[in-house]
mmCIF file of the C-alpha atoms, coordinates in Angstrom:
data_MODEL
# 
_entry.id   MODEL 
# 
loop_
_atom_site.group_PDB 
_atom_site.id 
_atom_site.type_symbol 
_atom_site.label_atom_id 
_atom_site.label_alt_id 
_atom_site.label_comp_id 
_atom_site.label_asym_id 
_atom_site.label_entity_id 
_atom_site.label_seq_id 
_atom_site.pdbx_PDB_ins_code 
_atom_site.Cartn_x 
_atom_site.Cartn_y 
_atom_site.Cartn_z 
_atom_site.occupancy 
_atom_site.B_iso_or_equiv 
_atom_site.pdbx_formal_charge 
_atom_site.auth_seq_id 
_atom_site.auth_comp_id 
_atom_site.auth_asym_id 
_atom_site.auth_atom_id 
_atom_site.pdbx_PDB_model_num 
ATOM 1   C CA . MET A 1 1   ? 26.836 9.579   -111.642 1.00 0.00 ? 1   MET A CA 1 
ATOM 2   C CA . GLU A 1 2   ? 23.597 11.507  -112.306 1.00 0.00 ? 2   GLU A CA 1 
ATOM 3   C CA . LEU A 1 3   ? 23.050 12.036  -108.560 1.00 0.00 ? 3   LEU A CA 1 
ATOM 4   C CA . GLN A 1 4   ? 26.589 13.398  -108.241 1.00 0.00 ? 4   GLN A CA 1 
ATOM 5   C CA . ALA A 1 5   ? 26.068 15.707  -111.235 1.00 0.00 ? 5   ALA A CA 1 
ATOM 6   C CA . ASN A 1 6   ? 22.799 17.026  -109.782 1.00 0.00 ? 6   ASN A CA 1 
ATOM 7   C CA . LEU A 1 7   ? 24.460 17.641  -106.435 1.00 0.00 ? 7   LEU A CA 1 
ATOM 8   C CA . ILE A 1 8   ? 27.326 19.549  -108.048 1.00 0.00 ? 8   ILE A CA 1 
ATOM 9   C CA . LYS A 1 9   ? 24.801 21.679  -109.978 1.00 0.00 ? 9   LYS A CA 1 
ATOM 10  C CA . ARG A 1 10  ? 23.064 22.478  -106.694 1.00 0.00 ? 10  ARG A CA 1 
ATOM 11  C CA . LEU A 1 11  ? 26.373 23.343  -105.050 1.00 0.00 ? 11  LEU A CA 1 
ATOM 12  C CA . ILE A 1 12  ? 27.167 25.706  -107.910 1.00 0.00 ? 12  ILE A CA 1 
ATOM 13  C CA . GLY A 1 13  ? 23.719 27.242  -107.447 1.00 0.00 ? 13  GLY A CA 1 
ATOM 14  C CA . ALA A 1 14  ? 24.278 27.554  -103.699 1.00 0.00 ? 14  ALA A CA 1 
ATOM 15  C CA . GLY A 1 15  ? 27.584 29.288  -104.400 1.00 0.00 ? 15  GLY A CA 1 
ATOM 16  C CA . ALA A 1 16  ? 25.857 31.684  -106.766 1.00 0.00 ? 16  ALA A CA 1 
ATOM 17  C CA . VAL A 1 17  ? 23.205 32.476  -104.169 1.00 0.00 ? 17  VAL A CA 1 
ATOM 18  C CA . ALA A 1 18  ? 25.824 32.905  -101.451 1.00 0.00 ? 18  ALA A CA 1 
ATOM 19  C CA . ALA A 1 19  ? 27.741 35.270  -103.707 1.00 0.00 ? 19  ALA A CA 1 
ATOM 20  C CA . GLY A 1 20  ? 24.544 37.188  -104.478 1.00 0.00 ? 20  GLY A CA 1 
ATOM 21  C CA . LEU A 1 21  ? 24.696 36.406  -108.179 1.00 0.00 ? 21  LEU A CA 1 
ATOM 22  C CA . CYS A 1 22  ? 21.226 35.060  -108.932 1.00 0.00 ? 22  CYS A CA 1 
ATOM 23  C CA . GLY A 1 23  ? 19.200 38.170  -108.250 1.00 0.00 ? 23  GLY A CA 1 
ATOM 24  C CA . SER A 1 24  ? 17.534 39.968  -111.126 1.00 0.00 ? 24  SER A CA 1 
ATOM 25  C CA . THR A 1 25  ? 20.010 42.847  -110.876 1.00 0.00 ? 25  THR A CA 1 
ATOM 26  C CA . ALA A 1 26  ? 23.123 40.670  -110.792 1.00 0.00 ? 26  ALA A CA 1 
ATOM 27  C CA . LEU A 1 27  ? 25.996 41.710  -113.004 1.00 0.00 ? 27  LEU A CA 1 
ATOM 28  C CA . ALA A 1 28  ? 27.948 39.200  -115.030 1.00 0.00 ? 28  ALA A CA 1 
ATOM 29  C CA . GLU A 1 29  ? 30.012 37.224  -112.536 1.00 0.00 ? 29  GLU A CA 1 
ATOM 30  C CA . GLU A 1 30  ? 32.414 34.334  -112.378 1.00 0.00 ? 30  GLU A CA 1 
ATOM 31  C CA . LEU A 1 31  ? 32.292 31.555  -109.785 1.00 0.00 ? 31  LEU A CA 1 
ATOM 32  C CA . ARG A 1 32  ? 35.607 29.917  -109.017 1.00 0.00 ? 32  ARG A CA 1 
ATOM 33  C CA . PHE A 1 33  ? 35.228 26.290  -107.942 1.00 0.00 ? 33  PHE A CA 1 
ATOM 34  C CA . THR A 1 34  ? 38.496 24.870  -106.572 1.00 0.00 ? 34  THR A CA 1 
ATOM 35  C CA . VAL A 1 35  ? 38.822 21.102  -106.962 1.00 0.00 ? 35  VAL A CA 1 
ATOM 36  C CA . TRP A 1 36  ? 41.337 18.340  -107.281 1.00 0.00 ? 36  TRP A CA 1 
ATOM 37  C CA . THR A 1 37  ? 40.796 15.938  -110.115 1.00 0.00 ? 37  THR A CA 1 
ATOM 38  C CA . GLY A 1 38  ? 42.510 12.788  -111.202 1.00 0.00 ? 38  GLY A CA 1 
ATOM 39  C CA . SER A 1 39  ? 41.819 12.955  -114.911 1.00 0.00 ? 39  SER A CA 1 
ATOM 40  C CA . ASP A 1 40  ? 40.849 15.065  -117.888 1.00 0.00 ? 40  ASP A CA 1 
ATOM 41  C CA . ALA A 1 41  ? 37.636 13.010  -118.159 1.00 0.00 ? 41  ALA A CA 1 
ATOM 42  C CA . HIS A 1 42  ? 36.616 14.071  -114.653 1.00 0.00 ? 42  HIS A CA 1 
ATOM 43  C CA . LEU A 1 43  ? 37.333 17.714  -115.425 1.00 0.00 ? 43  LEU A CA 1 
ATOM 44  C CA . ALA A 1 44  ? 35.330 17.390  -118.668 1.00 0.00 ? 44  ALA A CA 1 
ATOM 45  C CA . MET A 1 45  ? 32.395 16.025  -116.641 1.00 0.00 ? 45  MET A CA 1 
ATOM 46  C CA . LEU A 1 46  ? 32.600 19.000  -114.278 1.00 0.00 ? 46  LEU A CA 1 
ATOM 47  C CA . ASP A 1 47  ? 32.761 21.413  -117.217 1.00 0.00 ? 47  ASP A CA 1 
ATOM 48  C CA . GLY A 1 48  ? 29.614 19.786  -118.630 1.00 0.00 ? 48  GLY A CA 1 
ATOM 49  C CA . ILE A 1 49  ? 27.804 20.283  -115.329 1.00 0.00 ? 49  ILE A CA 1 
ATOM 50  C CA . ALA A 1 50  ? 28.893 23.920  -115.258 1.00 0.00 ? 50  ALA A CA 1 
ATOM 51  C CA . ALA A 1 51  ? 27.689 24.408  -118.844 1.00 0.00 ? 51  ALA A CA 1 
ATOM 52  C CA . SER A 1 52  ? 24.264 23.101  -117.849 1.00 0.00 ? 52  SER A CA 1 
ATOM 53  C CA . PHE A 1 53  ? 24.161 25.578  -114.955 1.00 0.00 ? 53  PHE A CA 1 
ATOM 54  C CA . THR A 1 54  ? 25.244 28.534  -117.087 1.00 0.00 ? 54  THR A CA 1 
ATOM 55  C CA . GLU A 1 55  ? 22.551 27.780  -119.667 1.00 0.00 ? 55  GLU A CA 1 
ATOM 56  C CA . ARG A 1 56  ? 20.015 28.724  -116.988 1.00 0.00 ? 56  ARG A CA 1 
ATOM 57  C CA . HIS A 1 57  ? 22.159 31.557  -115.601 1.00 0.00 ? 57  HIS A CA 1 
ATOM 58  C CA . PRO A 1 58  ? 23.850 33.187  -118.627 1.00 0.00 ? 58  PRO A CA 1 
ATOM 59  C CA . ASP A 1 59  ? 25.323 36.048  -116.582 1.00 0.00 ? 59  ASP A CA 1 
ATOM 60  C CA . VAL A 1 60  ? 27.321 33.607  -114.459 1.00 0.00 ? 60  VAL A CA 1 
ATOM 61  C CA . THR A 1 61  ? 30.379 31.712  -115.602 1.00 0.00 ? 61  THR A CA 1 
ATOM 62  C CA . VAL A 1 62  ? 31.890 28.824  -113.687 1.00 0.00 ? 62  VAL A CA 1 
ATOM 63  C CA . ARG A 1 63  ? 35.622 28.227  -113.739 1.00 0.00 ? 63  ARG A CA 1 
ATOM 64  C CA . PHE A 1 64  ? 37.199 25.142  -112.225 1.00 0.00 ? 64  PHE A CA 1 
ATOM 65  C CA . GLU A 1 65  ? 40.576 25.742  -110.647 1.00 0.00 ? 65  GLU A CA 1 
ATOM 66  C CA . THR A 1 66  ? 42.394 22.428  -110.311 1.00 0.00 ? 66  THR A CA 1 
ATOM 67  C CA . VAL A 1 67  ? 44.963 21.910  -107.591 1.00 0.00 ? 67  VAL A CA 1 
ATOM 68  C CA . PRO A 1 68  ? 47.049 18.767  -107.032 1.00 0.00 ? 68  PRO A CA 1 
ATOM 69  C CA . PHE A 1 69  ? 45.601 16.649  -104.229 1.00 0.00 ? 69  PHE A CA 1 
ATOM 70  C CA . ALA A 1 70  ? 48.783 16.840  -102.122 1.00 0.00 ? 70  ALA A CA 1 
ATOM 71  C CA . ASP A 1 71  ? 48.666 20.669  -102.128 1.00 0.00 ? 71  ASP A CA 1 
ATOM 72  C CA . TYR A 1 72  ? 44.908 21.139  -101.847 1.00 0.00 ? 72  TYR A CA 1 
ATOM 73  C CA . VAL A 1 73  ? 44.314 21.899  -98.149  1.00 0.00 ? 73  VAL A CA 1 
ATOM 74  C CA . GLN A 1 74  ? 47.351 24.184  -97.994  1.00 0.00 ? 74  GLN A CA 1 
ATOM 75  C CA . LYS A 1 75  ? 46.210 26.057  -101.129 1.00 0.00 ? 75  LYS A CA 1 
ATOM 76  C CA . ILE A 1 76  ? 42.677 26.583  -99.750  1.00 0.00 ? 76  ILE A CA 1 
ATOM 77  C CA . THR A 1 77  ? 44.088 27.690  -96.384  1.00 0.00 ? 77  THR A CA 1 
ATOM 78  C CA . LEU A 1 78  ? 46.416 30.208  -98.052  1.00 0.00 ? 78  LEU A CA 1 
ATOM 79  C CA . GLN A 1 79  ? 43.591 31.531  -100.247 1.00 0.00 ? 79  GLN A CA 1 
ATOM 80  C CA . LEU A 1 80  ? 41.421 32.020  -97.148  1.00 0.00 ? 80  LEU A CA 1 
ATOM 81  C CA . ALA A 1 81  ? 44.236 33.732  -95.247  1.00 0.00 ? 81  ALA A CA 1 
ATOM 82  C CA . GLY A 1 82  ? 44.915 35.985  -98.234  1.00 0.00 ? 82  GLY A CA 1 
ATOM 83  C CA . GLY A 1 83  ? 41.275 37.026  -98.565  1.00 0.00 ? 83  GLY A CA 1 
ATOM 84  C CA . ASN A 1 84  ? 40.861 35.298  -101.929 1.00 0.00 ? 84  ASN A CA 1 
ATOM 85  C CA . PRO A 1 85  ? 38.984 32.069  -101.222 1.00 0.00 ? 85  PRO A CA 1 
ATOM 86  C CA . PRO A 1 86  ? 37.219 30.162  -103.974 1.00 0.00 ? 86  PRO A CA 1 
ATOM 87  C CA . ASP A 1 87  ? 33.467 30.614  -104.239 1.00 0.00 ? 87  ASP A CA 1 
ATOM 88  C CA . LEU A 1 88  ? 33.120 26.826  -104.011 1.00 0.00 ? 88  LEU A CA 1 
ATOM 89  C CA . GLY A 1 89  ? 35.481 24.012  -103.191 1.00 0.00 ? 89  GLY A CA 1 
ATOM 90  C CA . TRP A 1 90  ? 35.876 20.468  -102.018 1.00 0.00 ? 90  TRP A CA 1 
ATOM 91  C CA . LEU A 1 91  ? 37.177 19.472  -98.613  1.00 0.00 ? 91  LEU A CA 1 
ATOM 92  C CA . LEU A 1 92  ? 38.209 16.127  -97.240  1.00 0.00 ? 92  LEU A CA 1 
ATOM 93  C CA . GLU A 1 93  ? 36.238 14.856  -94.280  1.00 0.00 ? 93  GLU A CA 1 
ATOM 94  C CA . ASN A 1 94  ? 39.227 15.147  -91.956  1.00 0.00 ? 94  ASN A CA 1 
ATOM 95  C CA . SER A 1 95  ? 39.516 18.862  -92.851  1.00 0.00 ? 95  SER A CA 1 
ATOM 96  C CA . ALA A 1 96  ? 35.860 19.667  -92.189  1.00 0.00 ? 96  ALA A CA 1 
ATOM 97  C CA . PRO A 1 97  ? 36.023 20.350  -88.430  1.00 0.00 ? 97  PRO A CA 1 
ATOM 98  C CA . THR A 1 98  ? 38.962 22.733  -88.803  1.00 0.00 ? 98  THR A CA 1 
ATOM 99  C CA . PHE A 1 99  ? 37.245 24.837  -91.472  1.00 0.00 ? 99  PHE A CA 1 
ATOM 100 C CA . VAL A 1 100 ? 33.836 24.767  -89.727  1.00 0.00 ? 100 VAL A CA 1 
ATOM 101 C CA . ASP A 1 101 ? 35.367 25.724  -86.350  1.00 0.00 ? 101 ASP A CA 1 
ATOM 102 C CA . ALA A 1 102 ? 37.337 28.549  -87.998  1.00 0.00 ? 102 ALA A CA 1 
ATOM 103 C CA . GLY A 1 103 ? 34.078 30.050  -89.283  1.00 0.00 ? 103 GLY A CA 1 
ATOM 104 C CA . VAL A 1 104 ? 35.335 30.342  -92.859  1.00 0.00 ? 104 VAL A CA 1 
ATOM 105 C CA . LEU A 1 105 ? 32.532 28.363  -94.523  1.00 0.00 ? 105 LEU A CA 1 
ATOM 106 C CA . ALA A 1 106 ? 29.170 29.892  -95.440  1.00 0.00 ? 106 ALA A CA 1 
ATOM 107 C CA . ASP A 1 107 ? 25.956 28.465  -93.991  1.00 0.00 ? 107 ASP A CA 1 
ATOM 108 C CA . VAL A 1 108 ? 24.092 27.099  -97.018  1.00 0.00 ? 108 VAL A CA 1 
ATOM 109 C CA . SER A 1 109 ? 21.234 25.486  -95.081  1.00 0.00 ? 109 SER A CA 1 
ATOM 110 C CA . GLU A 1 110 ? 18.585 27.936  -96.286  1.00 0.00 ? 110 GLU A CA 1 
ATOM 111 C CA . THR A 1 111 ? 19.491 27.336  -99.923  1.00 0.00 ? 111 THR A CA 1 
ATOM 112 C CA . LEU A 1 112 ? 19.721 23.559  -99.592  1.00 0.00 ? 112 LEU A CA 1 
ATOM 113 C CA . LYS A 1 113 ? 16.511 23.227  -97.595  1.00 0.00 ? 113 LYS A CA 1 
ATOM 114 C CA . GLY A 1 114 ? 14.577 25.713  -99.723  1.00 0.00 ? 114 GLY A CA 1 
ATOM 115 C CA . THR A 1 115 ? 15.426 24.493  -103.222 1.00 0.00 ? 115 THR A CA 1 
ATOM 116 C CA . GLU A 1 116 ? 12.384 23.212  -105.085 1.00 0.00 ? 116 GLU A CA 1 
ATOM 117 C CA . GLY A 1 117 ? 12.645 19.593  -106.168 1.00 0.00 ? 117 GLY A CA 1 
ATOM 118 C CA . TYR A 1 118 ? 15.365 18.860  -103.631 1.00 0.00 ? 118 TYR A CA 1 
ATOM 119 C CA . ASP A 1 119 ? 14.731 17.043  -100.357 1.00 0.00 ? 119 ASP A CA 1 
ATOM 120 C CA . PHE A 1 120 ? 17.402 17.836  -97.796  1.00 0.00 ? 120 PHE A CA 1 
ATOM 121 C CA . ASP A 1 121 ? 16.182 14.931  -95.647  1.00 0.00 ? 121 ASP A CA 1 
ATOM 122 C CA . ASP A 1 122 ? 17.301 12.495  -98.367  1.00 0.00 ? 122 ASP A CA 1 
ATOM 123 C CA . LEU A 1 123 ? 20.933 13.151  -97.410  1.00 0.00 ? 123 LEU A CA 1 
ATOM 124 C CA . SER A 1 124 ? 22.547 10.646  -95.070  1.00 0.00 ? 124 SER A CA 1 
ATOM 125 C CA . GLN A 1 125 ? 22.498 12.268  -91.653  1.00 0.00 ? 125 GLN A CA 1 
ATOM 126 C CA . ALA A 1 126 ? 25.540 10.219  -90.633  1.00 0.00 ? 126 ALA A CA 1 
ATOM 127 C CA . ALA A 1 127 ? 27.506 11.667  -93.568  1.00 0.00 ? 127 ALA A CA 1 
ATOM 128 C CA . MET A 1 128 ? 26.206 15.186  -92.824  1.00 0.00 ? 128 MET A CA 1 
ATOM 129 C CA . GLY A 1 129 ? 27.558 15.117  -89.256  1.00 0.00 ? 129 GLY A CA 1 
ATOM 130 C CA . LEU A 1 130 ? 30.872 16.739  -90.153  1.00 0.00 ? 130 LEU A CA 1 
ATOM 131 C CA . TRP A 1 131 ? 29.206 19.497  -92.149  1.00 0.00 ? 131 TRP A CA 1 
ATOM 132 C CA . GLN A 1 132 ? 26.559 20.665  -89.698  1.00 0.00 ? 132 GLN A CA 1 
ATOM 133 C CA . SER A 1 133 ? 26.635 22.673  -86.499  1.00 0.00 ? 133 SER A CA 1 
ATOM 134 C CA . GLY A 1 134 ? 23.204 23.033  -84.937  1.00 0.00 ? 134 GLY A CA 1 
ATOM 135 C CA . ASP A 1 135 ? 20.873 24.040  -87.766  1.00 0.00 ? 135 ASP A CA 1 
ATOM 136 C CA . ALA A 1 136 ? 23.704 25.436  -89.912  1.00 0.00 ? 136 ALA A CA 1 
ATOM 137 C CA . VAL A 1 137 ? 24.981 23.443  -92.901  1.00 0.00 ? 137 VAL A CA 1 
ATOM 138 C CA . TYR A 1 138 ? 28.469 24.197  -94.193  1.00 0.00 ? 138 TYR A CA 1 
ATOM 139 C CA . GLY A 1 139 ? 28.903 21.521  -96.823  1.00 0.00 ? 139 GLY A CA 1 
ATOM 140 C CA . VAL A 1 140 ? 27.349 18.514  -98.484  1.00 0.00 ? 140 VAL A CA 1 
ATOM 141 C CA . PRO A 1 141 ? 29.121 15.198  -98.902  1.00 0.00 ? 141 PRO A CA 1 
ATOM 142 C CA . PHE A 1 142 ? 28.845 14.392  -102.593 1.00 0.00 ? 142 PHE A CA 1 
ATOM 143 C CA . SER A 1 143 ? 30.857 11.202  -102.532 1.00 0.00 ? 143 SER A CA 1 
ATOM 144 C CA . THR A 1 144 ? 31.664 8.551   -99.985  1.00 0.00 ? 144 THR A CA 1 
ATOM 145 C CA . SER A 1 145 ? 33.955 5.594   -100.425 1.00 0.00 ? 145 SER A CA 1 
ATOM 146 C CA . PRO A 1 146 ? 33.373 2.205   -98.847  1.00 0.00 ? 146 PRO A CA 1 
ATOM 147 C CA . PHE A 1 147 ? 36.747 1.293   -97.385  1.00 0.00 ? 147 PHE A CA 1 
ATOM 148 C CA . ILE A 1 148 ? 37.278 -2.231  -96.115  1.00 0.00 ? 148 ILE A CA 1 
ATOM 149 C CA . VAL A 1 149 ? 39.814 -4.125  -94.100  1.00 0.00 ? 149 VAL A CA 1 
ATOM 150 C CA . TYR A 1 150 ? 40.471 -7.661  -95.219  1.00 0.00 ? 150 TYR A CA 1 
ATOM 151 C CA . TYR A 1 151 ? 42.476 -10.537 -93.917  1.00 0.00 ? 151 TYR A CA 1 
ATOM 152 C CA . ASN A 1 152 ? 44.187 -12.927 -96.317  1.00 0.00 ? 152 ASN A CA 1 
ATOM 153 C CA . ALA A 1 153 ? 43.983 -16.259 -94.511  1.00 0.00 ? 153 ALA A CA 1 
# 
């Protein structure tokens, strides 16, 4: 859980950098992080992570926009087409190639590789495969699920 929280904090920071919000002359800004969530407890955890980030960056607020899972990819696609994408968001692995190939995701490799106290090489390269193109990094897998197939003999 702590690793996931630290990764989400870094993603929020990467979004702030990508939006140009962490410079010394930055005006008060809001980051919109579009997510799906299955419970109020999960949303409360995300709000706690955002609060920790905003303590260090008081001119930046983080707002989580929740979208039902079934509508998520369509909502993100419509926001992109309408010129109003979220600053940060989650994507399913099967959606990654479409969004990367469309060129709608920001390259965050410089931020991820240059953040003090963070070792990019610690990430599973197998999991990163969907989110990289050459040296560019367009996303970071923050969760993987071990699916199994079983046979009831």
